[in-house]
Amino acid sequence: MNNLFAAPTEKLAEEMTEILAQGRHSRIERILSTGHVSAEGFWYDQDRHEWVALLKGAARLRFEDEAVELRAGDQMVIPAHRRHRVEWTTPDEPTIWLAVFYD
Amino acid sequence: MNNLFAAPTEKLAEEMTEILAQGRHSRIERILSTGHVSAEGFWYDQDRHEWVALLKGAARLRFEDEAVELRAGDQMVIPAHRRHRVEWTTPDEPTIWLAVFYD
């Protein structure tokens, strides 16, 4: 059993994604970022809804119409096909995301 | 946007469940316990799988063949129809559960 709050002590070369559970219509992921952001010009445009929460760290999601800052404990739903990108994650500590993709 | 770590300062009369997101085949819940346990003799026997995590506090789940202690950050999958009950949650602080029910 991996602890959700376990975080790397060093900067990761790349964002790290771990699948925690998976069903026919959903997938639960834990994502670790250490200052990572979406590639320039890249936007997520997903077929599934996404519930996303920040367990630790800080991040900013960019949508076409707004930006949303997330701190530890913040959570939101990103409906399917709402385009978004990760514009910023703090370089000061690891950021731990929890994401559930669902129909 | 409600913070996942927000917890009551007083003992709750009953366990409190909040639906954070819901799709056709899944439901994400946050559950607050302040020393609550399952009613005597009651066992959950669910049609859906459950991924459950403890964000804060401490708890013990009882299965027919084992007991599992959970601390903050611990997480596990309870397959559909694996009978279980909440045998203990700490009376010392609020326990915050995150649960995803899925097919």
PDB file of C-alpha atoms in Angstrom:
ATOM      1  CA  MET A   1       0.000   0.000   0.000  1.00  0.00           C
ATOM      2  CA  ASN A   2       1.587   3.269  -1.119  1.00  0.00           C
ATOM      3  CA  ASN A   3       1.007   6.347   0.962  1.00  0.00           C
ATOM      4  CA  LEU A   4      -0.675   9.167  -0.942  1.00  0.00           C
ATOM      5  CA  PHE A   5       1.471  11.784   0.724  1.00  0.00           C
ATOM      6  CA  ALA A   6       4.796  10.093  -0.046  1.00  0.00           C
ATOM      7  CA  ALA A   7       6.740  12.546  -2.183  1.00  0.00           C
ATOM      8  CA  PRO A   8      10.119  12.565  -3.876  1.00  0.00           C
ATOM      9  CA  THR A   9      12.952  14.355  -2.101  1.00  0.00           C
ATOM     10  CA  GLU A  10      14.522  15.461  -5.390  1.00  0.00           C
ATOM     11  CA  LYS A  11      13.259  17.206  -8.481  1.00  0.00           C
ATOM     12  CA  LEU A  12      11.800  14.696 -10.932  1.00  0.00           C
ATOM     13  CA  ALA A  13      13.027  14.680 -14.521  1.00  0.00           C
ATOM     14  CA  GLU A  14       9.407  14.343 -15.620  1.00  0.00           C
ATOM     15  CA  GLU A  15       5.975  14.502 -14.071  1.00  0.00           C
ATOM     16  CA  MET A  16       5.189  11.086 -12.587  1.00  0.00           C
ATOM     17  CA  THR A  17       1.813   9.368 -12.911  1.00  0.00           C
ATOM     18  CA  GLU A  18       0.730   6.332 -10.926  1.00  0.00           C
ATOM     19  CA  ILE A  19      -2.557   4.514 -11.511  1.00  0.00           C
ATOM     20  CA  LEU A  20      -4.151   3.770  -8.133  1.00  0.00           C
ATOM     21  CA  ALA A  21      -7.286   2.027  -9.352  1.00  0.00           C
ATOM     22  CA  GLN A  22      -9.065   1.426 -12.592  1.00  0.00           C
ATOM     23  CA  GLY A  23     -12.492   0.237 -13.645  1.00  0.00           C
ATOM     24  CA  ARG A  24     -14.394  -0.105 -16.882  1.00  0.00           C
ATOM     25  CA  HIS A  25     -15.436   3.532 -16.851  1.00  0.00           C
ATOM     26  CA  SER A  26     -12.991   5.292 -14.559  1.00  0.00           C
ATOM     27  CA  ARG A  27      -9.364   5.619 -13.574  1.00  0.00           C
ATOM     28  CA  ILE A  28      -7.825   7.026 -10.412  1.00  0.00           C
ATOM     29  CA  GLU A  29      -4.369   8.534 -10.679  1.00  0.00           C
ATOM     30  CA  ARG A  30      -1.841  10.142  -8.402  1.00  0.00           C
ATOM     31  CA  ILE A  31       0.409  12.608 -10.190  1.00  0.00           C
ATOM     32  CA  LEU A  32       3.613  14.129  -8.852  1.00  0.00           C
ATOM     33  CA  SER A  33       4.963  17.402 -10.214  1.00  0.00           C
ATOM     34  CA  THR A  34       8.095  19.220  -9.119  1.00  0.00           C
ATOM     35  CA  GLY A  35       7.713  22.485 -10.984  1.00  0.00           C
ATOM     36  CA  HIS A  36       6.402  20.792 -14.128  1.00  0.00           C
ATOM     37  CA  VAL A  37       3.928  22.461 -16.465  1.00  0.00           C
ATOM     38  CA  SER A  38       2.174  21.387 -19.665  1.00  0.00           C
ATOM     39  CA  ALA A  39       4.296  21.620 -22.791  1.00  0.00           C
ATOM     40  CA  GLU A  40       4.020  24.976 -24.542  1.00  0.00           C
ATOM     41  CA  GLY A  41       0.887  25.153 -26.633  1.00  0.00           C
ATOM     42  CA  PHE A  42      -0.449  21.861 -25.298  1.00  0.00           C
ATOM     43  CA  TRP A  43      -4.049  21.706 -24.054  1.00  0.00           C
ATOM     44  CA  TYR A  44      -5.767  18.721 -22.507  1.00  0.00           C
ATOM     45  CA  ASP A  45      -9.054  17.964 -24.274  1.00  0.00           C
ATOM     46  CA  GLN A  46     -10.372  14.835 -22.588  1.00  0.00           C
ATOM     47  CA  ASP A  47     -13.239  12.514 -23.428  1.00  0.00           C
ATOM     48  CA  ARG A  48     -13.916  11.906 -19.752  1.00  0.00           C
ATOM     49  CA  HIS A  49     -14.778  14.218 -16.902  1.00  0.00           C
ATOM     50  CA  GLU A  50     -11.989  14.750 -14.423  1.00  0.00           C
ATOM     51  CA  TRP A  51     -12.261  15.371 -10.709  1.00  0.00           C
ATOM     52  CA  VAL A  52      -8.952  16.764  -9.599  1.00  0.00           C
ATOM     53  CA  ALA A  53      -7.621  17.595  -6.145  1.00  0.00           C
ATOM     54  CA  LEU A  54      -4.352  18.878  -4.800  1.00  0.00           C
ATOM     55  CA  LEU A  55      -3.087  16.960  -1.777  1.00  0.00           C
ATOM     56  CA  LYS A  56       0.085  18.980  -1.401  1.00  0.00           C
ATOM     57  CA  GLY A  57       1.931  21.807  -3.099  1.00  0.00           C
ATOM     58  CA  ALA A  58       0.457  24.502  -5.324  1.00  0.00           C
ATOM     59  CA  ALA A  59      -0.569  24.762  -8.953  1.00  0.00           C
ATOM     60  CA  ARG A  60      -2.393  26.900 -11.468  1.00  0.00           C
ATOM     61  CA  LEU A  61      -4.701  25.470 -14.113  1.00  0.00           C
ATOM     62  CA  ARG A  62      -5.387  27.563 -17.195  1.00  0.00           C
ATOM     63  CA  PHE A  63      -8.743  27.293 -18.926  1.00  0.00           C
ATOM     64  CA  GLU A  64      -9.723  29.232 -22.012  1.00  0.00           C
ATOM     65  CA  ASP A  65     -11.768  31.654 -19.917  1.00  0.00           C
ATOM     66  CA  GLU A  66     -10.029  31.693 -16.552  1.00  0.00           C
ATOM     67  CA  ALA A  67      -7.123  30.549 -14.418  1.00  0.00           C
ATOM     68  CA  VAL A  68      -7.632  28.575 -11.190  1.00  0.00           C
ATOM     69  CA  GLU A  69      -5.063  28.476  -8.402  1.00  0.00           C
ATOM     70  CA  LEU A  70      -5.045  25.301  -6.346  1.00  0.00           C
ATOM     71  CA  ARG A  71      -3.567  24.815  -2.903  1.00  0.00           C
ATOM     72  CA  ALA A  72      -3.501  21.686  -0.725  1.00  0.00           C
ATOM     73  CA  GLY A  73      -7.043  20.386  -0.291  1.00  0.00           C
ATOM     74  CA  ASP A  74      -8.551  22.312  -3.198  1.00  0.00           C
ATOM     75  CA  GLN A  75     -10.588  20.262  -5.642  1.00  0.00           C
ATOM     76  CA  MET A  76     -12.682  20.796  -8.718  1.00  0.00           C
ATOM     77  CA  VAL A  77     -14.428  19.045 -11.585  1.00  0.00           C
ATOM     78  CA  ILE A  78     -13.202  19.608 -15.125  1.00  0.00           C
ATOM     79  CA  PRO A  79     -16.007  18.509 -17.453  1.00  0.00           C
ATOM     80  CA  ALA A  80     -15.077  16.425 -20.504  1.00  0.00           C
ATOM     81  CA  HIS A  81     -13.705  18.577 -23.320  1.00  0.00           C
ATOM     82  CA  ARG A  82     -13.179  21.626 -21.155  1.00  0.00           C
ATOM     83  CA  ARG A  83      -9.763  22.489 -22.507  1.00  0.00           C
ATOM     84  CA  HIS A  84      -7.103  23.160 -19.912  1.00  0.00           C
ATOM     85  CA  ARG A  85      -3.405  23.104 -19.228  1.00  0.00           C
ATOM     86  CA  VAL A  86      -1.155  23.132 -16.196  1.00  0.00           C
ATOM     87  CA  GLU A  87       0.299  26.610 -16.289  1.00  0.00           C
ATOM     88  CA  TRP A  88       2.357  26.452 -13.121  1.00  0.00           C
ATOM     89  CA  THR A  89       3.312  24.166 -10.267  1.00  0.00           C
ATOM     90  CA  THR A  90       5.414  25.380  -7.394  1.00  0.00           C
ATOM     91  CA  PRO A  91       9.148  24.726  -7.628  1.00  0.00           C
ATOM     92  CA  ASP A  92       9.408  24.944  -3.823  1.00  0.00           C
ATOM     93  CA  GLU A  93       7.988  21.532  -2.924  1.00  0.00           C
ATOM     94  CA  PRO A  94       6.479  18.510  -4.665  1.00  0.00           C
ATOM     95  CA  THR A  95       2.907  18.943  -5.826  1.00  0.00           C
ATOM     96  CA  ILE A  96       0.696  15.887  -5.363  1.00  0.00           C
ATOM     97  CA  TRP A  97      -2.412  15.647  -7.529  1.00  0.00           C
ATOM     98  CA  LEU A  98      -5.204  13.176  -7.243  1.00  0.00           C
ATOM     99  CA  ALA A  99      -7.292  12.754 -10.386  1.00  0.00           C
ATOM    100  CA  VAL A 100     -10.343  10.649 -11.132  1.00  0.00           C
ATOM    101  CA  PHE A 101     -11.348  10.338 -14.784  1.00  0.00           C
ATOM    102  CA  TYR A 102     -14.925   9.175 -15.253  1.00  0.00           C
ATOM    103  CA  ASP A 103     -17.834   9.040 -17.692  1.00  0.00           C
TER     104      ASP A 103
ATOM    105  CA  MET B   1     -14.799  25.013  -3.850  1.00  0.00           C
ATOM    106  CA  ASN B   2     -14.673  23.134  -0.545  1.00  0.00           C
ATOM    107  CA  ASN B   3     -11.284  22.235   0.871  1.00  0.00           C
ATOM    108  CA  LEU B   4     -10.778  18.500   1.331  1.00  0.00           C
ATOM    109  CA  PHE B   5      -8.928  18.986   4.592  1.00  0.00           C
ATOM    110  CA  ALA B   6     -11.586  21.201   6.201  1.00  0.00           C
ATOM    111  CA  ALA B   7     -12.763  19.363   9.292  1.00  0.00           C
ATOM    112  CA  PRO B   8     -15.304  19.977  12.025  1.00  0.00           C
ATOM    113  CA  THR B   9     -14.020  21.388  15.309  1.00  0.00           C
ATOM    114  CA  GLU B  10     -16.619  19.476  17.305  1.00  0.00           C
ATOM    115  CA  LYS B  11     -17.757  15.888  17.470  1.00  0.00           C
ATOM    116  CA  LEU B  12     -20.404  15.174  14.837  1.00  0.00           C
ATOM    117  CA  ALA B  13     -23.702  13.580  15.854  1.00  0.00           C
ATOM    118  CA  GLU B  14     -23.420  11.319  12.827  1.00  0.00           C
ATOM    119  CA  GLU B  15     -20.879  10.469  10.198  1.00  0.00           C
ATOM    120  CA  MET B  16     -21.099  13.077   7.429  1.00  0.00           C
ATOM    121  CA  THR B  17     -20.992  12.250   3.719  1.00  0.00           C
ATOM    122  CA  GLU B  18     -20.538  14.792   0.959  1.00  0.00           C
ATOM    123  CA  ILE B  19     -20.717  13.914  -2.750  1.00  0.00           C
ATOM    124  CA  LEU B  20     -17.858  15.649  -4.534  1.00  0.00           C
ATOM    125  CA  ALA B  21     -18.539  14.405  -8.045  1.00  0.00           C
ATOM    126  CA  GLN B  22     -20.749  11.901  -9.746  1.00  0.00           C
ATOM    127  CA  GLY B  23     -20.909  10.265 -13.140  1.00  0.00           C
ATOM    128  CA  ARG B  24     -22.957   7.521 -14.773  1.00  0.00           C
ATOM    129  CA  HIS B  25     -20.746   4.798 -13.343  1.00  0.00           C
ATOM    130  CA  SER B  26     -18.959   6.367 -10.410  1.00  0.00           C
ATOM    131  CA  ARG B  27     -19.321   8.580  -7.370  1.00  0.00           C
ATOM    132  CA  ILE B  28     -16.697  10.421  -5.374  1.00  0.00           C
ATOM    133  CA  GLU B  29     -17.418  11.057  -1.725  1.00  0.00           C
ATOM    134  CA  ARG B  30     -15.740  12.733   1.195  1.00  0.00           C
ATOM    135  CA  ILE B  31     -16.723  11.249   4.550  1.00  0.00           C
ATOM    136  CA  LEU B  32     -16.085  12.726   7.973  1.00  0.00           C
ATOM    137  CA  SER B  33     -16.014  10.576  11.083  1.00  0.00           C
ATOM    138  CA  THR B  34     -15.384  11.663  14.641  1.00  0.00           C
ATOM    139  CA  GLY B  35     -15.076   8.337  16.395  1.00  0.00           C
ATOM    140  CA  HIS B  36     -17.941   6.787  14.406  1.00  0.00           C
ATOM    141  CA  VAL B  37     -18.051   3.106  13.545  1.00  0.00           C
ATOM    142  CA  SER B  38     -20.463   0.936  11.584  1.00  0.00           C
ATOM    143  CA  ALA B  39     -23.590  -0.088  13.482  1.00  0.00           C
ATOM    144  CA  GLU B  40     -23.181  -3.334  15.377  1.00  0.00           C
ATOM    145  CA  GLY B  41     -23.603  -6.308  13.079  1.00  0.00           C
ATOM    146  CA  PHE B  42     -23.719  -4.137   9.949  1.00  0.00           C
ATOM    147  CA  TRP B  43     -21.515  -5.085   6.981  1.00  0.00           C
ATOM    148  CA  TYR B  44     -21.156  -3.149   3.744  1.00  0.00           C
ATOM    149  CA  ASP B  45     -21.740  -5.416   0.748  1.00  0.00           C
ATOM    150  CA  GLN B  46     -21.490  -3.121  -2.256  1.00  0.00           C
ATOM    151  CA  ASP B  47     -22.263  -3.637  -5.931  1.00  0.00           C
ATOM    152  CA  ARG B  48     -19.412  -1.333  -6.943  1.00  0.00           C
ATOM    153  CA  HIS B  49     -15.710  -1.436  -6.261  1.00  0.00           C
ATOM    154  CA  GLU B  50     -14.499   1.169  -3.796  1.00  0.00           C
ATOM    155  CA  TRP B  51     -11.179   2.925  -3.735  1.00  0.00           C
ATOM    156  CA  VAL B  52     -10.810   4.410  -0.295  1.00  0.00           C
ATOM    157  CA  ALA B  53      -8.152   6.690   1.178  1.00  0.00           C
ATOM    158  CA  LEU B  54      -7.640   8.356   4.509  1.00  0.00           C
ATOM    159  CA  LEU B  55      -6.672  12.021   4.249  1.00  0.00           C
ATOM    160  CA  LYS B  56      -6.514  12.585   7.977  1.00  0.00           C
ATOM    161  CA  GLY B  57      -7.111  10.725  11.228  1.00  0.00           C
ATOM    162  CA  ALA B  58      -6.990   6.977  11.773  1.00  0.00           C
ATOM    163  CA  ALA B  59      -9.354   4.071  11.219  1.00  0.00           C
ATOM    164  CA  ARG B  60      -9.609   0.312  11.152  1.00  0.00           C
ATOM    165  CA  LEU B  61     -11.565  -1.589   8.534  1.00  0.00           C
ATOM    166  CA  ARG B  62     -12.700  -5.105   9.351  1.00  0.00           C
ATOM    167  CA  PHE B  63     -13.001  -7.667   6.584  1.00  0.00           C
ATOM    168  CA  GLU B  64     -14.101 -11.249   7.088  1.00  0.00           C
ATOM    169  CA  ASP B  65     -10.499 -12.469   6.910  1.00  0.00           C
ATOM    170  CA  GLU B  66      -8.453  -9.538   8.206  1.00  0.00           C
ATOM    171  CA  ALA B  67      -8.403  -6.088   9.751  1.00  0.00           C
ATOM    172  CA  VAL B  68      -6.663  -3.151   8.063  1.00  0.00           C
ATOM    173  CA  GLU B  69      -5.455  -0.089   9.950  1.00  0.00           C
ATOM    174  CA  LEU B  70      -5.427   3.119   7.959  1.00  0.00           C
ATOM    175  CA  ARG B  71      -3.471   6.269   8.719  1.00  0.00           C
ATOM    176  CA  ALA B  72      -3.344   9.555   6.804  1.00  0.00           C
ATOM    177  CA  GLY B  73      -2.368   8.862   3.204  1.00  0.00           C
ATOM    178  CA  ASP B  74      -3.154   5.142   3.274  1.00  0.00           C
ATOM    179  CA  GLN B  75      -5.346   3.884   0.462  1.00  0.00           C
ATOM    180  CA  MET B  76      -6.749   0.627  -0.786  1.00  0.00           C
ATOM    181  CA  VAL B  77      -9.257  -0.933  -3.161  1.00  0.00           C
ATOM    182  CA  ILE B  78     -12.204  -2.846  -1.757  1.00  0.00           C
ATOM    183  CA  PRO B  79     -13.568  -5.010  -4.587  1.00  0.00           C
ATOM    184  CA  ALA B  80     -17.339  -5.144  -5.045  1.00  0.00           C
ATOM    185  CA  HIS B  81     -19.010  -7.504  -2.576  1.00  0.00           C
ATOM    186  CA  ARG B  82     -15.964  -7.782  -0.341  1.00  0.00           C
ATOM    187  CA  ARG B  83     -17.841  -7.447   2.926  1.00  0.00           C
ATOM    188  CA  HIS B  84     -16.414  -4.919   5.365  1.00  0.00           C
ATOM    189  CA  ARG B  85     -17.260  -2.640   8.220  1.00  0.00           C
ATOM    190  CA  VAL B  86     -15.663   0.323   9.941  1.00  0.00           C
ATOM    191  CA  GLU B  87     -14.530  -1.134  13.226  1.00  0.00           C
ATOM    192  CA  TRP B  88     -12.847   1.924  14.663  1.00  0.00           C
ATOM    193  CA  THR B  89     -12.089   5.577  13.946  1.00  0.00           C
ATOM    194  CA  THR B  90      -9.983   7.636  16.278  1.00  0.00           C
ATOM    195  CA  PRO B  91     -11.858   9.753  18.812  1.00  0.00           C
ATOM    196  CA  ASP B  92      -8.843  12.097  19.047  1.00  0.00           C
ATOM    197  CA  GLU B  93      -9.297  14.038  15.808  1.00  0.00           C
ATOM    198  CA  PRO B  94     -11.633  14.053  12.812  1.00  0.00           C
ATOM    199  CA  THR B  95     -11.040  11.290  10.304  1.00  0.00           C
ATOM    200  CA  ILE B  96     -11.398  12.345   6.663  1.00  0.00           C
ATOM    201  CA  TRP B  97     -12.096   9.625   4.124  1.00  0.00           C
ATOM    202  CA  LEU B  98     -12.092   9.910   0.391  1.00  0.00           C
ATOM    203  CA  ALA B  99     -14.017   7.192  -1.427  1.00  0.00           C
ATOM    204  CA  VAL B 100     -14.546   6.509  -5.114  1.00  0.00           C
ATOM    205  CA  PHE B 101     -17.225   3.954  -6.003  1.00  0.00           C
ATOM    206  CA  TYR B 102     -16.857   2.594  -9.528  1.00  0.00           C
ATOM    207  CA  ASP B 103     -17.796  -0.273 -11.845  1.00  0.00           C
TER     208      ASP B 103
END
